[in-house]
Structures are given as structure tokens and as C-alpha cells.
PDB file of C-alpha atoms in Angstrom:
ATOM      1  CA  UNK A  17      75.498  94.317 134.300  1.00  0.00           C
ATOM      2  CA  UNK A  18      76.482  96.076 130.914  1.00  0.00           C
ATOM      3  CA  UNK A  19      79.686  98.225 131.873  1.00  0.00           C
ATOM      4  CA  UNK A  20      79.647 101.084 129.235  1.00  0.00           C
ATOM      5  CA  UNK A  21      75.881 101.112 127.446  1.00  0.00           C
ATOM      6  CA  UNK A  22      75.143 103.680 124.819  1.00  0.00           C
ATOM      7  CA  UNK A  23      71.687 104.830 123.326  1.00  0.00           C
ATOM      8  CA  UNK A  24      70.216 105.071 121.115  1.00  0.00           C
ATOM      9  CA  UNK A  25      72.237 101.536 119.093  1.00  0.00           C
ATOM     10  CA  UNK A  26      71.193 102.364 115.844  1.00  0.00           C
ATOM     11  CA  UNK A  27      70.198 105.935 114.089  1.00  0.00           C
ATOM     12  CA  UNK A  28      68.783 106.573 110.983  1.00  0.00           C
ATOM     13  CA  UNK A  29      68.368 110.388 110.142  1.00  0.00           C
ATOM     14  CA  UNK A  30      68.498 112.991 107.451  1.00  0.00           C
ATOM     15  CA  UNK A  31      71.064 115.501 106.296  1.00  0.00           C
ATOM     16  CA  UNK A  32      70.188 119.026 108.557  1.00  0.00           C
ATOM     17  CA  UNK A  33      68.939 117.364 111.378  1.00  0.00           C
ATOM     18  CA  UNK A  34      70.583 117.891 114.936  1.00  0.00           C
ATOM     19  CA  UNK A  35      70.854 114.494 117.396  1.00  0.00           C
ATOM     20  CA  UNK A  36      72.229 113.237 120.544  1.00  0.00           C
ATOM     21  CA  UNK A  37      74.140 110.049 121.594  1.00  0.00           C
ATOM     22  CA  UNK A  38      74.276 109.050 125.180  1.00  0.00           C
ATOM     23  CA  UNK A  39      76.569 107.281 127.358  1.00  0.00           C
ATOM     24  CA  UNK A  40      76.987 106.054 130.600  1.00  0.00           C
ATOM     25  CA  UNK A  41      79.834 103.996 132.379  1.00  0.00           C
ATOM     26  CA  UNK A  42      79.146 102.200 135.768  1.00  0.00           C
ATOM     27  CA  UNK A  43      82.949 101.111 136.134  1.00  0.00           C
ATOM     28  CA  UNK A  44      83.403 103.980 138.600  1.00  0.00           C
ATOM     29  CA  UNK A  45      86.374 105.179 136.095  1.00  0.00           C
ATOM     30  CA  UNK A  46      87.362 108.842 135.712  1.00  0.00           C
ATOM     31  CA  UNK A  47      88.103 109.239 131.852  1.00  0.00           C
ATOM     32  CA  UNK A  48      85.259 108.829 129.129  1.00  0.00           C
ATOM     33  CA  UNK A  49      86.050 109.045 125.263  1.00  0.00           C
ATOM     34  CA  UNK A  50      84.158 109.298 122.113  1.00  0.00           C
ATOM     35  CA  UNK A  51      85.638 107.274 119.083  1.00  0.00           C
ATOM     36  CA  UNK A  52      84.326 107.064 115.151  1.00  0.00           C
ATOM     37  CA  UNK A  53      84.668 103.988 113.366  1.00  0.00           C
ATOM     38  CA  UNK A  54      84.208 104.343 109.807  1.00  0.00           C
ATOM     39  CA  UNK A  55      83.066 102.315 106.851  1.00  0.00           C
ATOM     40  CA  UNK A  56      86.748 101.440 106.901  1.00  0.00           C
ATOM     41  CA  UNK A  57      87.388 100.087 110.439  1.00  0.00           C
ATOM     42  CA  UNK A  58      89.745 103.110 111.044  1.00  0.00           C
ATOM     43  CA  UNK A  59      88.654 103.873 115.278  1.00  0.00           C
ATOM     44  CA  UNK A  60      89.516 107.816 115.474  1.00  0.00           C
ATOM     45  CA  UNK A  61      89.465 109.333 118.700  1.00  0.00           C
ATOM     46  CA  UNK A  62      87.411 112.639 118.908  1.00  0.00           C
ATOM     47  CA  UNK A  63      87.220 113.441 122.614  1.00  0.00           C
ATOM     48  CA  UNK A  64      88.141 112.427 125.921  1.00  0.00           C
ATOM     49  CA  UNK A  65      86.902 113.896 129.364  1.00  0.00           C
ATOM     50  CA  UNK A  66      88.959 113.063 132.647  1.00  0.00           C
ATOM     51  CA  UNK A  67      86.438 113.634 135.986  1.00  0.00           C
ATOM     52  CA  UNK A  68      83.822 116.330 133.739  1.00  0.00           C
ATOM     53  CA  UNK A  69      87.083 118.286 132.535  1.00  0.00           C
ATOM     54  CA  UNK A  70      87.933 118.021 128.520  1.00  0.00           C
ATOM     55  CA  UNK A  71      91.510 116.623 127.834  1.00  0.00           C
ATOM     56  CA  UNK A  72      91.599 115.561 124.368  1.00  0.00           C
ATOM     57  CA  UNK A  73      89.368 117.423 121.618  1.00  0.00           C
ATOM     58  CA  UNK A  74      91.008 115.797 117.821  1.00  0.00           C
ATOM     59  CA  UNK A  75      89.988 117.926 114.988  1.00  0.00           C
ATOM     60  CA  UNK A  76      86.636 117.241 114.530  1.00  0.00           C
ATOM     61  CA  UNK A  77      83.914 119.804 113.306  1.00  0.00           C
ATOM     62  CA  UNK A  78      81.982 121.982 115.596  1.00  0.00           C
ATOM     63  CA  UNK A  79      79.006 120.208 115.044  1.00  0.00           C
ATOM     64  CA  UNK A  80      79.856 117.863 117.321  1.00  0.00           C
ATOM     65  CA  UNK A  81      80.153 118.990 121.306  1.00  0.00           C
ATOM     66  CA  UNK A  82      80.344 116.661 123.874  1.00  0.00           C
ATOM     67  CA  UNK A  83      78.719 117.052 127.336  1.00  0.00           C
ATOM     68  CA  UNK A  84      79.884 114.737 130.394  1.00  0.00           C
ATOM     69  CA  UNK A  85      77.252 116.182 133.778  1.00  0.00           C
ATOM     70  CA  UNK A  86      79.054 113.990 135.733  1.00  0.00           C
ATOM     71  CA  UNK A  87      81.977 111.096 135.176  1.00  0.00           C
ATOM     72  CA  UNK A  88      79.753 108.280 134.798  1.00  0.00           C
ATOM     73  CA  UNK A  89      78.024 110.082 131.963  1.00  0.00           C
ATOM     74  CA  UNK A  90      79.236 111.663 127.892  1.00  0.00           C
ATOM     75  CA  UNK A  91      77.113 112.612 125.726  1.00  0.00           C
ATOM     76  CA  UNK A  92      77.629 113.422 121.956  1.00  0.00           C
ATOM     77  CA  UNK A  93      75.607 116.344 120.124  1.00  0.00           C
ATOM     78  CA  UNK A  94      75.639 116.516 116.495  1.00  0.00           C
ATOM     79  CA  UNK A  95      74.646 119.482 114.719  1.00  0.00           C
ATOM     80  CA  UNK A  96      73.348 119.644 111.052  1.00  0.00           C
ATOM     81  CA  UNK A  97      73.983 116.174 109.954  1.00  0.00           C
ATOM     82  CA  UNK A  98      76.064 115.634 107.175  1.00  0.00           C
ATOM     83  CA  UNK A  99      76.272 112.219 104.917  1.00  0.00           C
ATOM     84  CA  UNK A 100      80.027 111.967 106.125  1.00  0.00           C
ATOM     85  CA  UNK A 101      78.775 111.734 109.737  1.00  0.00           C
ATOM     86  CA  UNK A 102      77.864 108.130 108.866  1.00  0.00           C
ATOM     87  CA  UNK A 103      79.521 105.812 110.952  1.00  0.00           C
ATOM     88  CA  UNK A 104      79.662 103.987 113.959  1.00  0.00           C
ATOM     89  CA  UNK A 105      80.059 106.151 117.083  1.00  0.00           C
ATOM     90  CA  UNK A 106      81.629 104.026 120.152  1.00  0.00           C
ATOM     91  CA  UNK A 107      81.722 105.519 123.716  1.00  0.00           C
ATOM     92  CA  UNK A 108      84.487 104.790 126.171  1.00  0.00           C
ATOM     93  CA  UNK A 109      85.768 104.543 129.540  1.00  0.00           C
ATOM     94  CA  UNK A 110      88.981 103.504 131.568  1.00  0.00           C
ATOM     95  CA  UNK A 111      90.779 103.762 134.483  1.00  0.00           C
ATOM     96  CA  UNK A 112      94.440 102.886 132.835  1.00  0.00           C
ATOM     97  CA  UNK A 113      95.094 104.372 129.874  1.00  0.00           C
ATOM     98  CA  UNK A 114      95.781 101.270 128.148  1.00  0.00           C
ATOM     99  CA  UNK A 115      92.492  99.006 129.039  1.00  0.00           C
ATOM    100  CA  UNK A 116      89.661 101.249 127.805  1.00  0.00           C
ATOM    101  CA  UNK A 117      86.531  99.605 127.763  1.00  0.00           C
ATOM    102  CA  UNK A 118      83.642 100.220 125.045  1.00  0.00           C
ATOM    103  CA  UNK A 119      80.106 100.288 124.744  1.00  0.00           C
ATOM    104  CA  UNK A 120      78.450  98.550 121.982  1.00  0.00           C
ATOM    105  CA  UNK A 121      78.541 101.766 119.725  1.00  0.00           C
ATOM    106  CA  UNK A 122      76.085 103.569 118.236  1.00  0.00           C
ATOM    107  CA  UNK A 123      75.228 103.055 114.209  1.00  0.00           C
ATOM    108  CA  UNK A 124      74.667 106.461 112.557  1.00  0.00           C
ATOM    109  CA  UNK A 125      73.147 106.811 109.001  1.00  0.00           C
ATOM    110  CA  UNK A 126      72.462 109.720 107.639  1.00  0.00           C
ATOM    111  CA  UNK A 127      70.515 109.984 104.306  1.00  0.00           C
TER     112      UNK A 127
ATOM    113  CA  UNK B   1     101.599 108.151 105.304  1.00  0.00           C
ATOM    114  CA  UNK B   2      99.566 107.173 108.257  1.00  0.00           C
ATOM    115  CA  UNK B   3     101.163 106.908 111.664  1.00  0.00           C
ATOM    116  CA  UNK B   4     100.010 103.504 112.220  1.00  0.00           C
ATOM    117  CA  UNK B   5      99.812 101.000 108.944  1.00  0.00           C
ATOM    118  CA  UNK B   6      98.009  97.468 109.474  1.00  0.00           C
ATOM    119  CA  UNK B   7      97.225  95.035 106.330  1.00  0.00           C
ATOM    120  CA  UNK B   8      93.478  95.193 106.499  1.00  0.00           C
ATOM    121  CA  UNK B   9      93.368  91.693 105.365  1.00  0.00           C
ATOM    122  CA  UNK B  10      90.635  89.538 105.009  1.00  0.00           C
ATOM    123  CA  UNK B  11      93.466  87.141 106.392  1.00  0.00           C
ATOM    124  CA  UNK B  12      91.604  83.394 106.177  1.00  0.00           C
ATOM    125  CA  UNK B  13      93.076  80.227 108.124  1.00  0.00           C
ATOM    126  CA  UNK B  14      92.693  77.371 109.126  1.00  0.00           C
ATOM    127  CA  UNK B  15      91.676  75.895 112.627  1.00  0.00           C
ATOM    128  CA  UNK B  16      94.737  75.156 114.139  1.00  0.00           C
ATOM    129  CA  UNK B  17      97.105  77.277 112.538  1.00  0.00           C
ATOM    130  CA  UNK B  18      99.511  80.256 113.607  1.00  0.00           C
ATOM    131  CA  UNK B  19      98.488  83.696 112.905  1.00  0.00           C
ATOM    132  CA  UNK B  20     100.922  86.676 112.452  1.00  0.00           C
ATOM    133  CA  UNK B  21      99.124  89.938 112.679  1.00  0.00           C
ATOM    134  CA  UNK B  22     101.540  93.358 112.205  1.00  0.00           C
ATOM    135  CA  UNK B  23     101.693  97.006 112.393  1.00  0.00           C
ATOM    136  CA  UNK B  24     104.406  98.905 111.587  1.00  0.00           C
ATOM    137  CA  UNK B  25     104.611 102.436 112.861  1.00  0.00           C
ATOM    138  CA  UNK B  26     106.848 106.026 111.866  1.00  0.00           C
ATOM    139  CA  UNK B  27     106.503 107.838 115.320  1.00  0.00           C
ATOM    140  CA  UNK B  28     109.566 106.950 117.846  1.00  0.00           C
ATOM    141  CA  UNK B  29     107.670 108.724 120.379  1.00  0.00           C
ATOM    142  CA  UNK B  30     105.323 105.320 120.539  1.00  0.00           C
ATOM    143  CA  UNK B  31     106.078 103.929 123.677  1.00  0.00           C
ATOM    144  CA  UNK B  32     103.028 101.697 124.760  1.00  0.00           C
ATOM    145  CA  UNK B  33     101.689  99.068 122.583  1.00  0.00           C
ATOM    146  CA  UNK B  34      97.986  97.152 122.450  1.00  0.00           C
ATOM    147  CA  UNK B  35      96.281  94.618 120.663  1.00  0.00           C
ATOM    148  CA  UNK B  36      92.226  95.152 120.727  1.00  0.00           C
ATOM    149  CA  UNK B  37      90.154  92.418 119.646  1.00  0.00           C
ATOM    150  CA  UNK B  38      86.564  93.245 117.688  1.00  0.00           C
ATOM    151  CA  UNK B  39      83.817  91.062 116.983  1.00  0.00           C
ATOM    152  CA  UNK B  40      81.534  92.098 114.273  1.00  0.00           C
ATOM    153  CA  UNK B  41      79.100  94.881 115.489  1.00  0.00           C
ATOM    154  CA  UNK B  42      80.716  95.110 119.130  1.00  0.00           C
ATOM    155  CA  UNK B  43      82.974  97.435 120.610  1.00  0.00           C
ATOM    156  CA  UNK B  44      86.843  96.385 120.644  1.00  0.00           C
ATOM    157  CA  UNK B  45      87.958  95.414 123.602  1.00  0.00           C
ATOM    158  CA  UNK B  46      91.335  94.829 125.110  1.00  0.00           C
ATOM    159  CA  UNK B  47      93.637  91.506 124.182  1.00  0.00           C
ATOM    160  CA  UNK B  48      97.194  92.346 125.121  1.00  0.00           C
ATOM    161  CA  UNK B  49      99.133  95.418 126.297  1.00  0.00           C
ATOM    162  CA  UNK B  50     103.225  95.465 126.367  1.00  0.00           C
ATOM    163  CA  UNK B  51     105.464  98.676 126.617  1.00  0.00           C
ATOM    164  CA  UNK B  52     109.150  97.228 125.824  1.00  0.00           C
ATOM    165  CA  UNK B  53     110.700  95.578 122.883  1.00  0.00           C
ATOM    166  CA  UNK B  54     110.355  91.572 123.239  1.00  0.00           C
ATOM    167  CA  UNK B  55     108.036  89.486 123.712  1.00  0.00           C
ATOM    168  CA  UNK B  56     104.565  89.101 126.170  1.00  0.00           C
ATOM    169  CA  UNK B  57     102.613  85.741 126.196  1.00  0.00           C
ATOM    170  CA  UNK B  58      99.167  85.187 127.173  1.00  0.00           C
ATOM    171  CA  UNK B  59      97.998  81.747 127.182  1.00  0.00           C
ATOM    172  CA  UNK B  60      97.791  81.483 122.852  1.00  0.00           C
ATOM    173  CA  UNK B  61      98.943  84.912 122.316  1.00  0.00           C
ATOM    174  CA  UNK B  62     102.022  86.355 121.599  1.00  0.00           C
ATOM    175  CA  UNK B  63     102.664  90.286 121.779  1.00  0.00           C
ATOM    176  CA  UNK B  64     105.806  90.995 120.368  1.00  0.00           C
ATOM    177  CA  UNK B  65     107.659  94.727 119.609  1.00  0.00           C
ATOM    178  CA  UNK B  66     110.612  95.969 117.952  1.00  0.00           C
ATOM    179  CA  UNK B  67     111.114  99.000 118.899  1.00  0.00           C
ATOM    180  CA  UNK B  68     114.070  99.407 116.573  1.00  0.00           C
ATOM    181  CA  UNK B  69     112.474  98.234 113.370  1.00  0.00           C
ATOM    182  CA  UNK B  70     108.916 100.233 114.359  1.00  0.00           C
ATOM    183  CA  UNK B  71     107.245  97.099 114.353  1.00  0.00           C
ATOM    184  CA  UNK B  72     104.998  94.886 116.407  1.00  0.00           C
ATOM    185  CA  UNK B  73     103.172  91.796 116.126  1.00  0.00           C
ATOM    186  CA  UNK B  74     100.646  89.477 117.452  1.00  0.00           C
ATOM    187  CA  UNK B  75     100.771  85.862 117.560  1.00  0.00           C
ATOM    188  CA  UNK B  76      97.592  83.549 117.887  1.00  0.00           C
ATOM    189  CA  UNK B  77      98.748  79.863 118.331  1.00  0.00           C
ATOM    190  CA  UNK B  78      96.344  76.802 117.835  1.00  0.00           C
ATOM    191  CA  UNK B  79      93.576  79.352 116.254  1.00  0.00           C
ATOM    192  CA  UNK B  80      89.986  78.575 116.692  1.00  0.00           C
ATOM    193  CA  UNK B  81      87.200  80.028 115.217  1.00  0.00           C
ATOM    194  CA  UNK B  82      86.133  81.929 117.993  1.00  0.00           C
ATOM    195  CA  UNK B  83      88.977  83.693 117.085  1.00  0.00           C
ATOM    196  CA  UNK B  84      87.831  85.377 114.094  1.00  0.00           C
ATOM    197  CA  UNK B  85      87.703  89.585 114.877  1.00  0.00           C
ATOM    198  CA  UNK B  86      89.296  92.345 113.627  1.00  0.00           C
ATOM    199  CA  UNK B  87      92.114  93.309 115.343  1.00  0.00           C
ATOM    200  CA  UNK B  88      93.665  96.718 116.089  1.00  0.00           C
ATOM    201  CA  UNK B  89      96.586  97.615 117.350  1.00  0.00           C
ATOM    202  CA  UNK B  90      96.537 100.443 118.779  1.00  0.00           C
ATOM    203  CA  UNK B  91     100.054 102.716 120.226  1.00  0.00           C
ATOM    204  CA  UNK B  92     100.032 105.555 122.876  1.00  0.00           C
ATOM    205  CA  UNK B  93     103.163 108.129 123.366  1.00  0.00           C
ATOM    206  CA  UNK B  94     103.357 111.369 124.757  1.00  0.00           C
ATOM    207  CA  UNK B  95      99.753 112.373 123.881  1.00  0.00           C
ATOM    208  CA  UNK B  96      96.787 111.269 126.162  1.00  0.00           C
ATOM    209  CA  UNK B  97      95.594 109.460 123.156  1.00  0.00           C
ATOM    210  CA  UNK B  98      95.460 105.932 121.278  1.00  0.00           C
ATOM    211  CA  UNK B  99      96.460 105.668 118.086  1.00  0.00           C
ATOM    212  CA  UNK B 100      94.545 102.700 116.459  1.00  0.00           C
ATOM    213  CA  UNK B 101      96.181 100.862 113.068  1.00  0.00           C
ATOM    214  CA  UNK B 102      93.185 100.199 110.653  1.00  0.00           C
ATOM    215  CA  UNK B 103      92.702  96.891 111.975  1.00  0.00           C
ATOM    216  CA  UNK B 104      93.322  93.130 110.068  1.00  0.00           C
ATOM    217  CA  UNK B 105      89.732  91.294 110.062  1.00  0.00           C
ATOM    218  CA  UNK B 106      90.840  87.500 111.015  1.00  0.00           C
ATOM    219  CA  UNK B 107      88.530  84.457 109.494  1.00  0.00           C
ATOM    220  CA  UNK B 108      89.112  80.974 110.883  1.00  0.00           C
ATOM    221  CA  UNK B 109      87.637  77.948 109.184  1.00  0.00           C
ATOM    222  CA  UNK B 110      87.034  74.779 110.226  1.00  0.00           C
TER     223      UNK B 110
END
């Protein structure tokens, strides 16, 4: 049973476009994150929802806006794609704040 | 200066040997340390996790943190190849956050 999956794995899209990432944890845990990793290794958090309720937003552009319908589930919109939105998006979850676990992450290109 | 600093590496061993991985950090407000593990094209996931200065073994592994020098390290005795990630450290304080170093990518040859 996968614990955190993500869709779609890998995206290839162009600059302007608007897309989604999904997410969804079946760990039972209350707090969900969204992380960039970029060409560089460097993980960055960008958000974190605890039970549906937003706790950490970094400084990231407002492009991107998260969505969580429920705690098992955070979702990432992207507006107007930019090239340095490339990277690899990884979703998330944990119970202690130490031992989060991730999904698989999602591969973004944008040409 | 970043918060976190890791040498990036590409650190190459052999099989067998003892790996030192570091970070050093500038925030005394760090409190709770990690060591993530990441194989290529999967999500890190969690190795060790320590929250006072000395040292924490696991089996090979070795967490170790000076809190008065800003510093902490991870040990890998007897290293395989299986062993070859990246690997983070990563440092939470006040804020609800991790703080990730850059990550050293590990290569162990036979």
C-alpha cells in the first residue's frame, strides 16, 4: 500500500499554462506539506496544512495555492507557469514533526 | 549565508569504509536535528532524529550534535553500496518548519 502517492509523476508543460498536482496520504496523519526540490537538491518547504487549516505558507508566489478538502488530501495549483517553476514538487505527511513521510514527487518541466 | 550549510559532495568510498557526513548551522534556536536519506528519483525519507548534543546510534549509524560548535554529523560504519543517497540534514526550532541543508550525494563502490 503506497503511503503518500502523488499524481501526476512527471509534467511536461509550457510557460502560461495553469496545472494541478495532487496528493493523498492514507497514514491517517493530520499535517500535509508541499516541498520543492530544485536542480540543486535544496528541499524548500512551501506549505503545510494541519487537519484542512494552513500553518505554514514560506514565501512563495501567488501562483501557487494549495487546497487540502479533507486531511488525507493537498493539492497544489500553479498559475501561469514560469521556467523557474521547474523542479521536483514532493508532497508530505506526518504525525511527529520530525518523521515526515514523502510521496515519490512530482517532476515539473516547464518549456 | 544560508542557515543550514552541507558539502554537496559527490563524496565516493569504498565498501567498507566510514563515512562522515556534516552540517554546520548559524541559528541557536535549532533545537531538533534529522538525517533524511534520498535515493535517486524518490522522496527522502527519515534515517535518524536526535534533539541533544552527543551522540545516537542506530545499528551502522551514528547521529552526533554539538550544539556548542553548531555542528552535527552522521556516521555510516561498514558502508555498503546500498548506501549510496543523498543525504539531508534537516533542523527544526521554534518554527513549525524543517530546515533542510543542501544535501551530500554519497557513492559507494565496490
Amino acid at each position: 500500500d503506497t503511503a503518500v502517492s502523488q499524481t501526476p509523476k512527471y509534467l511536461v508543460t509550457q510557460m502560461g499554462n495553469d496545472k494541478s498536482i495532487k496528493c493523498e496520504q492514507n497514514l491517517g496523519h493530520d499535517t500535509m506539506y508541499w516541498y520543492k526540490q530544485d536542480s540543486k537538491k535544496f528541499l524548500k518547504i512551501m506549505f503545510s496544512y494541519n487537519n484542512k487549516e494552513l500553518i505554514i505558507n514560506e514565501t512563495v508566489p501567488n501562483r501557487f495555492s494549495p487546497k487540502s478538502p479533507d486531511k488525507a488530501h493537498l493539492n497544489l495549483h500553479i498559475n501561469s507557469l514560469e521556467l523557474g517553476d521547474s523542479a521536483v514538487y514532493f508532497c508530505a505527511s506526518s504525525y511527529l514533526f520530525y518523521e515526515q513521510y514523502f510521496g515519490p514527487g512530482t517532476r515539473l518541466t516547464v518549456t | 549565508q544560508k542557515e543550514v550549510e552541507q558539502d554537496p559532495g559527490p563524496l565516493s568510498v569504498p565498501e567498507g569504509a566510514i563515512v562522515s557526513l556534516n552540517c554546520t548551522y548559524s541559528n541557536s534556536a535549532f533545537q531538533y536535528f534529522m538525517w533524511y536519506r534520498q535515493y535517486s528519483r524518490k522522496g527522502p525519507e527519515l534515517l535518524m532524529y536526535t534533539y541533544s548534543s552527543g551522540n545516537k546510534e542506530d545499528g551502522r549509524f551514528t547521529a552526533q550534535v554539538d550544539k556548542s560548535s553548531k555542528y552535527i554529523s552522521l556516521f555510516i560504519r561498514d558502508s555498503q553500496p546500498s548506501d549510496s543517497a543523498t543525504y539531508l540534514c534537516a533542523l527544526k526550532g521554534t518554527a513549525s518548519k524543517l530546515t533542510f541543508g543542501t544535501g551530500t550525494r554519497l557513492q559507494v563502490t565496490l
